[in-house]
Amino acid sequence: MRVHELKAFRRLGFRHFLLQILNFASVIASGLMLWKGLGLILNTESPIVVVLSGSMEPAFYRGDLLFLTNPPDQRYHTGDITVYRVPGAEIPIVHRVLEIRDVVIPFDNSTENRIFKNRLAKLKLPPGEHQLMLTKGDNNHVDDIDLYQGLEWLDRRHIIGKVRGFLPYIGYVTIAMNDFPQLKYALLGGLGLLAVIQRE
């Protein structure tokens, strides 16, 4: 079969080969533009995420594909399922909001306000109203404070989005490609080769 593919590749000619590479690049660029456009419309850096652990069972299982939105004008409520990332953490976490706290950081610098600001100093919040959240996985026994890397609460800027829908087990392909990088490279290489030697 490889001999047949090499003969087909030689018959294509250099111009056709370049055209196929440009077609492949345009497909990749279109996918990236679609991803970024969807992120802008839904106000989230990642409109689709995959559940990587069992901490949200039975609501979501490992491999479930989640669809997110993060409307800036909507408040989060206790019970909402959010995806968040704290500074220094590489992988986003999918957990439920356990508690909400509304705080107002005053603009003035009185002694009482400095004490209040010191309690929330790690969050580095600017003056104004802020919604703080405490989360927990449905399948976990304790809240997520240990995951916050020194923070006591999550601020809205840590939230990637609120879960609006899901497809069960579809994300296992992503998990398999992360667990076995050779599979990812073989799949990408195969798609690239198919795009280059395709005649249409």
Coordinates of N, CA and C in Angstrom, one line a residue:
M1 N 0.8 -1.2 0.0 CA 0.0 0.0 0.0 C 0.9 1.3 0.0
R2 N 2.0 1.2 0.7 CA 2.9 2.4 0.7 C 3.5 2.7 -0.6
V3 N 3.8 1.7 -1.4 CA 4.3 1.9 -2.8 C 3.3 2.6 -3.6
H4 N 2.0 2.2 -3.5 CA 0.9 2.9 -4.2 C 0.8 4.3 -3.8
E5 N 0.9 4.6 -2.5 CA 0.8 6.0 -2.0 C 2.0 6.9 -2.5
L6 N 3.2 6.3 -2.6 CA 4.4 7.0 -3.1 C 4.2 7.4 -4.5
K7 N 3.7 6.4 -5.3 CA 3.5 6.7 -6.7 C 2.4 7.8 -6.9
A8 N 1.4 7.7 -6.1 CA 0.4 8.8 -6.2 C 1.0 10.1 -5.8
F9 N 1.8 10.1 -4.8 CA 2.4 11.4 -4.4 C 3.3 12.0 -5.5
R10 N 4.1 11.1 -6.2 CA 5.0 11.6 -7.3 C 4.1 12.1 -8.5
R11 N 3.0 11.5 -8.7 CA 2.2 12.0 -9.8 C 1.5 13.4 -9.6
L12 N 1.4 13.7 -8.3 CA 0.7 15.0 -8.0 C 1.5 16.2 -8.6
G13 N 2.8 16.2 -8.5 CA 3.5 17.3 -9.0 C 3.7 18.3 -7.8
F14 N 4.7 19.2 -8.0 CA 5.0 20.1 -7.0 C 3.9 21.2 -6.7
R15 N 3.3 21.7 -7.7 CA 2.3 22.7 -7.6 C 1.1 22.1 -6.8
H16 N 0.7 21.0 -7.2 CA -0.5 20.3 -6.6 C -0.1 20.0 -5.1
F17 N 1.1 19.6 -4.9 CA 1.5 19.4 -3.5 C 1.4 20.6 -2.6
L18 N 1.9 21.8 -3.2 CA 1.8 23.0 -2.4 C 0.3 23.4 -2.2
L19 N -0.5 23.2 -3.2 CA -1.9 23.5 -3.1 C -2.6 22.7 -2.0
Q20 N -2.2 21.4 -1.9 CA -2.8 20.6 -0.8 C -2.3 21.0 0.6
I21 N -1.0 21.5 0.6 CA -0.5 22.0 1.9 C -1.3 23.3 2.3
L22 N -1.5 24.1 1.4 CA -2.3 25.4 1.6 C -3.7 25.0 2.1
N23 N -4.3 24.0 1.4 CA -5.7 23.6 1.8 C -5.7 23.1 3.2
F24 N -4.7 22.3 3.6 CA -4.6 21.8 4.9 C -4.4 22.9 6.0
A25 N -3.5 23.9 5.6 CA -3.3 25.0 6.5 C -4.6 25.8 6.7
S26 N -5.4 26.0 5.6 CA -6.6 26.8 5.7 C -7.6 26.1 6.6
V27 N -7.7 24.7 6.5 CA -8.6 24.0 7.4 C -8.2 24.2 8.9
I28 N -6.9 24.1 9.2 CA -6.4 24.4 10.5 C -6.7 25.8 11.0
A29 N -6.4 26.8 10.1 CA -6.7 28.2 10.4 C -8.2 28.4 10.6
S30 N -9.0 27.8 9.9 CA -10.5 28.0 10.0 C -10.9 27.4 11.4
G31 N -10.4 26.3 11.8 CA -10.7 25.7 13.1 C -10.3 26.6 14.2
L32 N -9.1 27.2 14.1 CA -8.7 28.1 15.2 C -9.5 29.4 15.2
M33 N -9.9 29.9 14.0 CA -10.7 31.1 14.0 C -12.1 30.8 14.6
L34 N -12.6 29.6 14.3 CA -13.9 29.2 14.8 C -13.9 29.1 16.4
W35 N -12.8 28.5 16.9 CA -12.6 28.4 18.3 C -12.5 29.8 19.0
K36 N -11.7 30.6 18.4 CA -11.5 32.0 19.0 C -12.8 32.8 18.9
G37 N -13.5 32.7 17.8 CA -14.8 33.4 17.6 C -15.8 32.9 18.6
L38 N -15.9 31.6 18.8 CA -16.8 31.1 19.8 C -16.5 31.5 21.2
G39 N -15.2 31.6 21.5 CA -14.7 32.1 22.8 C -15.1 33.6 23.0
L40 N -15.0 34.4 21.9 CA -15.4 35.8 22.1 C -16.9 35.9 22.2
I41 N -17.7 35.2 21.5 CA -19.1 35.3 21.6 C -19.6 34.8 23.0
L42 N -19.0 33.8 23.5 CA -19.5 33.2 24.8 C -18.7 33.8 26.0
N43 N -17.8 34.7 25.7 CA -17.0 35.4 26.7 C -16.2 34.4 27.6
T44 N -15.6 33.4 27.0 CA -14.8 32.5 27.8 C -13.5 32.1 27.0
E45 N -12.4 31.9 27.7 CA -11.2 31.5 27.0 C -11.3 30.1 26.4
S46 N -12.2 29.3 26.9 CA -12.3 27.9 26.5 C -13.8 27.5 26.5
P47 N -14.4 27.6 25.3 CA -15.9 27.3 25.3 C -16.2 25.8 25.5
I48 N -15.2 25.0 25.3 CA -15.5 23.5 25.5 C -14.3 22.9 26.3
V49 N -14.7 22.2 27.3 CA -13.6 21.5 28.1 C -14.0 20.0 28.3
V50 N -13.0 19.2 28.7 CA -13.2 17.8 29.0 C -13.0 17.6 30.4
V51 N -13.9 16.8 31.0 CA -13.8 16.4 32.4 C -12.7 15.4 32.5
L52 N -11.7 15.7 33.4 CA -10.5 14.8 33.5 C -10.5 13.9 34.7
S53 N -11.4 14.2 35.7 CA -11.3 13.4 36.9 C -12.8 13.0 37.3
G54 N -12.9 12.2 38.4 CA -14.2 11.7 38.8 C -14.7 12.6 40.0
S55 N -14.2 13.8 40.2 CA -14.6 14.6 41.3 C -16.0 15.1 41.2
M56 N -16.6 15.1 40.0 CA -18.0 15.6 39.9 C -19.0 14.5 39.6
E57 N -18.6 13.3 39.9 CA -19.6 12.2 39.7 C -20.6 12.3 40.8
P58 N -21.9 12.0 40.6 CA -22.5 11.4 39.4 C -23.0 12.5 38.3
A59 N -22.7 13.8 38.6 CA -23.2 14.8 37.6 C -22.5 14.6 36.3
F60 N -21.1 14.6 36.4 CA -20.3 14.4 35.2 C -19.3 13.3 35.4
Y61 N -18.9 12.6 34.4 CA -17.9 11.5 34.5 C -16.7 11.9 33.7
R62 N -15.6 11.2 34.0 CA -14.4 11.4 33.2 C -14.7 11.2 31.7
G63 N -14.2 12.1 30.9 CA -14.4 12.0 29.5 C -15.6 12.8 28.9
D64 N -16.5 13.3 29.8 CA -17.6 14.1 29.4 C -17.1 15.4 28.8
L65 N -17.8 15.9 27.7 CA -17.5 17.1 27.1 C -18.4 18.2 27.5
L66 N -17.9 19.3 28.1 CA -18.7 20.4 28.7 C -18.7 21.6 27.8
F67 N -19.9 22.3 27.7 CA -20.0 23.5 26.9 C -20.2 24.6 27.9
L68 N -19.4 25.7 27.8 CA -19.3 26.8 28.8 C -19.7 28.1 28.2
T69 N -20.3 29.0 29.0 CA -20.5 30.4 28.7 C -20.1 31.2 30.0
N70 N -19.8 32.4 29.8 CA -19.4 33.3 30.9 C -19.9 34.7 30.7
P71 N -21.2 34.9 30.7 CA -21.8 36.2 30.5 C -21.3 37.2 31.6
P72 N -20.7 38.3 31.2 CA -20.2 39.2 32.2 C -21.3 39.9 33.1
D73 N -22.5 40.0 32.6 CA -23.5 40.7 33.3 C -24.4 39.7 34.2
Q74 N -24.1 38.4 34.2 CA -24.8 37.4 35.0 C -24.0 37.0 36.2
R75 N -24.7 37.0 37.3 CA -24.1 36.5 38.6 C -24.1 35.0 38.6
Y76 N -23.1 34.5 39.4 CA -23.1 33.1 39.7 C -23.9 32.8 41.0
H77 N -24.5 31.6 41.1 CA -25.3 31.3 42.2 C -24.8 30.0 42.8
T78 N -25.2 29.8 44.1 CA -24.9 28.5 44.8 C -25.5 27.4 44.0
G79 N -24.7 26.4 43.7 CA -25.2 25.2 42.9 C -24.8 25.3 41.4
D80 N -24.4 26.4 40.9 CA -23.9 26.5 39.5 C -22.6 25.6 39.4
I81 N -22.5 25.0 38.3 CA -21.3 24.2 38.0 C -20.3 25.1 37.2
T82 N -19.2 25.3 37.7 CA -18.2 26.3 37.1 C -16.9 25.5 36.7
V83 N -16.2 26.1 35.8 CA -14.9 25.7 35.5 C -14.0 26.8 35.8
Y84 N -12.9 26.6 36.6 CA -12.1 27.7 37.1 C -10.6 27.2 37.0
R85 N -9.7 28.3 37.0 CA -8.3 28.1 37.0 C -7.7 29.1 37.9
V86 N -6.9 28.6 38.9 CA -6.2 29.5 39.8 C -4.8 29.8 39.2
P87 N -4.2 31.0 39.6 CA -2.9 31.3 39.1 C -1.9 30.2 39.5
G88 N -1.1 29.8 38.6 CA -0.1 28.7 38.8 C -0.6 27.3 38.5
A89 N -1.9 27.2 38.3 CA -2.4 25.8 38.0 C -2.5 25.7 36.5
E90 N -2.2 24.6 35.9 CA -2.2 24.4 34.5 C -3.5 23.9 34.0
I91 N -4.2 23.1 34.7 CA -5.4 22.4 34.3 C -6.6 23.0 34.9
P92 N -7.6 23.4 34.2 CA -8.9 23.9 34.8 C -9.6 22.8 35.6
I93 N -10.4 23.3 36.6 CA -11.1 22.4 37.4 C -12.6 22.6 37.3
V94 N -13.4 21.5 37.2 CA -14.8 21.6 37.1 C -15.4 21.2 38.4
H95 N -16.0 22.2 39.1 CA -16.6 22.0 40.4 C -17.9 22.9 40.6
R96 N -18.7 22.5 41.6 CA -19.9 23.2 41.9 C -19.7 24.4 42.9
V97 N -20.4 25.5 42.7 CA -20.3 26.6 43.7 C -21.0 26.2 45.0
L98 N -20.3 26.2 46.0 CA -20.8 25.8 47.4 C -21.3 27.0 48.1
E99 N -20.6 28.2 48.0 CA -20.9 29.4 48.7 C -20.5 30.6 47.9
I100 N -21.4 31.6 48.1 CA -21.1 32.9 47.4 C -21.0 34.0 48.5
R101 N -20.0 34.9 48.3 CA -19.9 36.0 49.2 C -19.7 37.3 48.4
D102 N -20.5 38.3 48.6 CA -20.4 39.6 47.9 C -19.6 40.5 48.8
V103 N -18.6 41.1 48.3 CA -17.8 42.1 49.0 C -17.6 43.4 48.2
V104 N -17.5 44.5 49.0 CA -17.2 45.8 48.4 C -15.9 46.2 48.9
I105 N -14.9 46.5 48.0 CA -13.6 47.0 48.4 C -13.8 48.5 48.3
P106 N -13.6 49.2 49.4 CA -13.8 50.7 49.5 C -12.7 51.4 48.7
F107 N -13.1 52.6 48.3 CA -12.1 53.4 47.5 C -11.2 54.2 48.5
D108 N -11.7 54.5 49.7 CA -10.9 55.3 50.6 C -9.9 54.4 51.3
N109 N -9.0 55.0 52.1 CA -7.9 54.2 52.7 C -7.9 54.4 54.2
S110 N -9.1 54.3 54.8 CA -9.2 54.4 56.3 C -8.6 53.2 57.0
T111 N -8.4 53.2 58.3 CA -7.8 52.1 59.0 C -8.7 50.9 58.9
E112 N -10.0 51.1 59.1 CA -11.0 49.9 59.0 C -10.9 49.3 57.6
N113 N -10.8 50.1 56.6 CA -10.8 49.6 55.2 C -9.5 48.9 54.9
R114 N -8.4 49.4 55.5 CA -7.1 48.7 55.3 C -7.1 47.3 55.9
I115 N -7.7 47.2 57.1 CA -7.8 45.9 57.7 C -8.6 44.9 56.9
F116 N -9.8 45.4 56.3 CA -10.6 44.6 55.5 C -9.8 44.2 54.2
K117 N -9.1 45.1 53.6 CA -8.3 44.8 52.4 C -7.2 43.8 52.7
N118 N -6.6 43.9 53.9 CA -5.6 42.9 54.2 C -6.1 41.5 54.2
R119 N -7.3 41.3 54.7 CA -7.9 39.9 54.7 C -8.0 39.4 53.3
L120 N -8.3 40.2 52.3 CA -8.4 39.8 50.9 C -7.2 40.2 50.1
A121 N -6.1 40.4 50.7 CA -4.9 40.9 50.0 C -4.4 40.0 48.9
K122 N -4.5 38.7 49.2 CA -4.0 37.7 48.2 C -4.8 37.7 46.9
L123 N -6.0 38.1 46.9 CA -6.8 38.2 45.7 C -6.5 39.4 44.9
K124 N -5.9 40.5 45.5 CA -5.5 41.7 44.8 C -6.7 42.3 44.1
L125 N -7.7 42.5 44.8 CA -9.0 43.0 44.2 C -8.9 44.6 44.1
P126 N -9.3 45.1 43.0 CA -9.4 46.6 42.9 C -10.6 47.1 43.6
P127 N -10.7 48.4 43.9 CA -11.9 48.9 44.6 C -13.1 48.6 43.8
G128 N -14.2 48.4 44.5 CA -15.5 48.1 43.8 C -16.2 46.9 44.3
E129 N -17.3 46.5 43.7 CA -18.0 45.3 44.1 C -17.4 44.0 43.5
H130 N -17.4 43.0 44.3 CA -16.8 41.7 43.8 C -17.7 40.5 44.3
Q131 N -17.8 39.5 43.5 CA -18.5 38.3 43.9 C -17.4 37.2 44.1
L132 N -17.3 36.7 45.3 CA -16.3 35.7 45.7 C -17.0 34.3 45.8
M133 N -16.3 33.3 45.4 CA -17.0 31.9 45.4 C -16.1 30.9 46.1
L134 N -16.7 29.9 46.7 CA -16.1 28.8 47.3 C -16.7 27.6 46.5
T135 N -15.9 26.7 46.0 CA -16.4 25.5 45.2 C -16.0 24.2 45.9
K136 N -16.7 23.2 45.4 CA -16.4 21.8 45.9 C -16.9 20.8 44.8
G137 N -16.1 19.7 44.6 CA -16.6 18.7 43.8 C -17.7 17.8 44.4
D138 N -18.7 17.4 43.6 CA -19.8 16.7 44.2 C -19.3 15.4 44.8
N139 N -18.3 14.8 44.3 CA -17.8 13.5 44.8 C -16.6 13.7 45.8
N140 N -16.3 14.9 46.2 CA -15.3 15.2 47.2 C -15.9 15.4 48.6
H141 N -15.1 15.1 49.6 CA -15.6 15.3 51.0 C -15.4 16.7 51.5
V142 N -14.5 17.4 51.0 CA -14.2 18.8 51.5 C -14.2 19.8 50.4
D143 N -14.3 21.1 50.7 CA -14.3 22.1 49.7 C -12.9 22.3 49.1
D144 N -12.8 23.2 48.2 CA -11.6 23.3 47.3 C -10.5 24.3 47.8
I145 N -10.6 24.8 49.0 CA -9.6 25.8 49.5 C -8.2 25.3 49.3
D146 N -7.9 24.0 49.5 CA -6.6 23.5 49.3 C -6.1 23.6 47.9
L147 N -7.1 23.6 46.9 CA -6.7 23.7 45.5 C -6.4 25.2 45.1
Y148 N -6.8 26.1 45.9 CA -6.7 27.5 45.5 C -5.3 28.1 45.6
Q149 N -4.4 27.4 46.0 CA -3.0 27.8 46.1 C -2.8 29.1 47.0
G150 N -3.3 29.0 48.2 CA -3.1 30.1 49.1 C -4.3 31.1 49.2
L151 N -5.2 31.0 48.2 CA -6.4 31.9 48.2 C -7.4 31.3 49.1
E152 N -8.3 32.2 49.7 CA -9.4 31.7 50.5 C -10.7 31.6 49.6
W153 N -10.8 32.4 48.6 CA -11.9 32.5 47.7 C -11.5 32.6 46.3
L154 N -12.4 32.2 45.4 CA -12.2 32.5 43.9 C -12.9 33.8 43.6
D155 N -12.2 34.6 42.8 CA -12.8 35.8 42.2 C -13.4 35.5 40.8
R156 N -14.2 36.4 40.3 CA -14.8 36.1 39.0 C -13.7 36.0 37.9
R157 N -12.5 36.6 38.1 CA -11.5 36.5 37.0 C -10.9 35.1 37.0
H158 N -11.1 34.3 38.0 CA -10.6 32.9 38.0 C -11.5 31.9 37.3
I159 N -12.8 32.4 37.0 CA -13.8 31.5 36.4 C -13.6 31.5 34.9
I160 N -13.5 30.4 34.3 CA -13.5 30.2 32.9 C -14.9 30.3 32.3
G161 N -15.8 29.6 33.0 CA -17.2 29.6 32.5 C -18.1 28.8 33.4
K162 N -19.4 28.9 33.1 CA -20.5 28.1 33.7 C -20.9 27.0 32.7
V163 N -21.1 25.8 33.2 CA -21.5 24.7 32.4 C -22.9 24.9 32.0
R164 N -23.1 24.9 30.6 CA -24.5 25.0 30.0 C -25.0 23.7 29.4
G165 N -24.1 22.8 29.1 CA -24.5 21.6 28.5 C -23.4 20.6 28.4
F166 N -23.6 19.3 28.1 CA -22.5 18.4 28.0 C -22.9 17.2 27.1
L167 N -21.9 16.6 26.6 CA -22.0 15.3 25.8 C -21.2 14.2 26.5
P168 N -21.9 13.2 26.9 CA -21.2 12.2 27.7 C -20.1 11.4 26.9
Y169 N -18.9 11.2 27.5 CA -17.8 10.4 27.1 C -17.2 10.8 25.8
I170 N -17.6 11.8 25.1 CA -17.0 12.3 23.8 C -15.6 12.7 24.0
G171 N -15.3 13.2 25.2 CA -13.9 13.7 25.4 C -12.9 12.7 25.7
Y172 N -13.2 11.4 25.7 CA -12.2 10.4 25.9 C -11.1 10.4 24.8
V173 N -11.5 10.9 23.6 CA -10.5 11.0 22.5 C -9.4 11.9 23.0
T174 N -9.8 13.1 23.5 CA -8.8 14.0 24.0 C -7.9 13.4 25.1
I175 N -8.6 12.7 26.1 CA -7.8 12.1 27.2 C -6.8 11.1 26.6
A176 N -7.2 10.3 25.7 CA -6.4 9.3 25.1 C -5.2 9.9 24.4
M177 N -5.4 11.1 23.7 CA -4.3 11.7 23.0 C -3.3 12.4 24.0
N178 N -3.8 12.8 25.2 CA -3.0 13.4 26.2 C -2.2 12.3 26.9
D179 N -2.9 11.2 27.2 CA -2.2 10.1 27.9 C -1.2 9.3 27.0
F180 N -1.4 9.3 25.7 CA -0.5 8.6 24.8 C -0.2 9.6 23.6
P181 N 0.8 10.4 23.8 CA 1.2 11.4 22.8 C 1.5 10.8 21.5
Q182 N 2.0 9.6 21.4 CA 2.3 9.0 20.1 C 1.0 8.8 19.3
L183 N -0.1 8.6 19.9 CA -1.4 8.5 19.2 C -1.7 9.8 18.6
K184 N -1.5 10.9 19.3 CA -1.8 12.3 18.8 C -0.9 12.6 17.6
Y185 N 0.4 12.3 17.7 CA 1.3 12.5 16.5 C 0.9 11.7 15.3
A186 N 0.6 10.4 15.6 CA 0.2 9.5 14.5 C -1.1 10.0 13.8
L187 N -2.0 10.4 14.6 CA -3.3 10.9 14.0 C -3.1 12.2 13.2
L188 N -2.3 13.1 13.8 CA -2.0 14.4 13.0 C -1.2 14.1 11.8
G189 N -0.2 13.2 11.9 CA 0.6 12.9 10.8 C -0.2 12.2 9.7
G190 N -1.1 11.3 10.1 CA -2.0 10.6 9.1 C -2.9 11.6 8.4
L191 N -3.5 12.5 9.2 CA -4.4 13.5 8.6 C -3.6 14.4 7.6
G192 N -2.4 14.8 8.0 CA -1.6 15.7 7.1 C -1.2 15.0 5.9
L193 N -0.8 13.7 6.0 CA -0.4 13.0 4.8 C -1.7 12.7 3.9
L194 N -2.8 12.5 4.5 CA -4.0 12.3 3.7 C -4.4 13.6 2.9
A195 N -4.2 14.7 3.6 CA -4.5 16.0 3.0 C -3.6 16.3 1.8
V196 N -2.3 15.9 2.0 CA -1.3 16.2 0.9 C -1.5 15.3 -0.3
I197 N -1.8 14.0 -0.1 CA -1.9 13.1 -1.3 C -3.3 13.0 -1.8
Q198 N -4.2 13.7 -1.2 CA -5.6 13.7 -1.8 C -5.6 14.4 -3.1
R199 N -6.4 13.8 -4.1 CA -6.4 14.4 -5.4 C -7.4 15.5 -5.7
E200 N -8.4 15.6 -4.8 CA -9.5 16.6 -5.1 C -9.1 17.9 -4.6

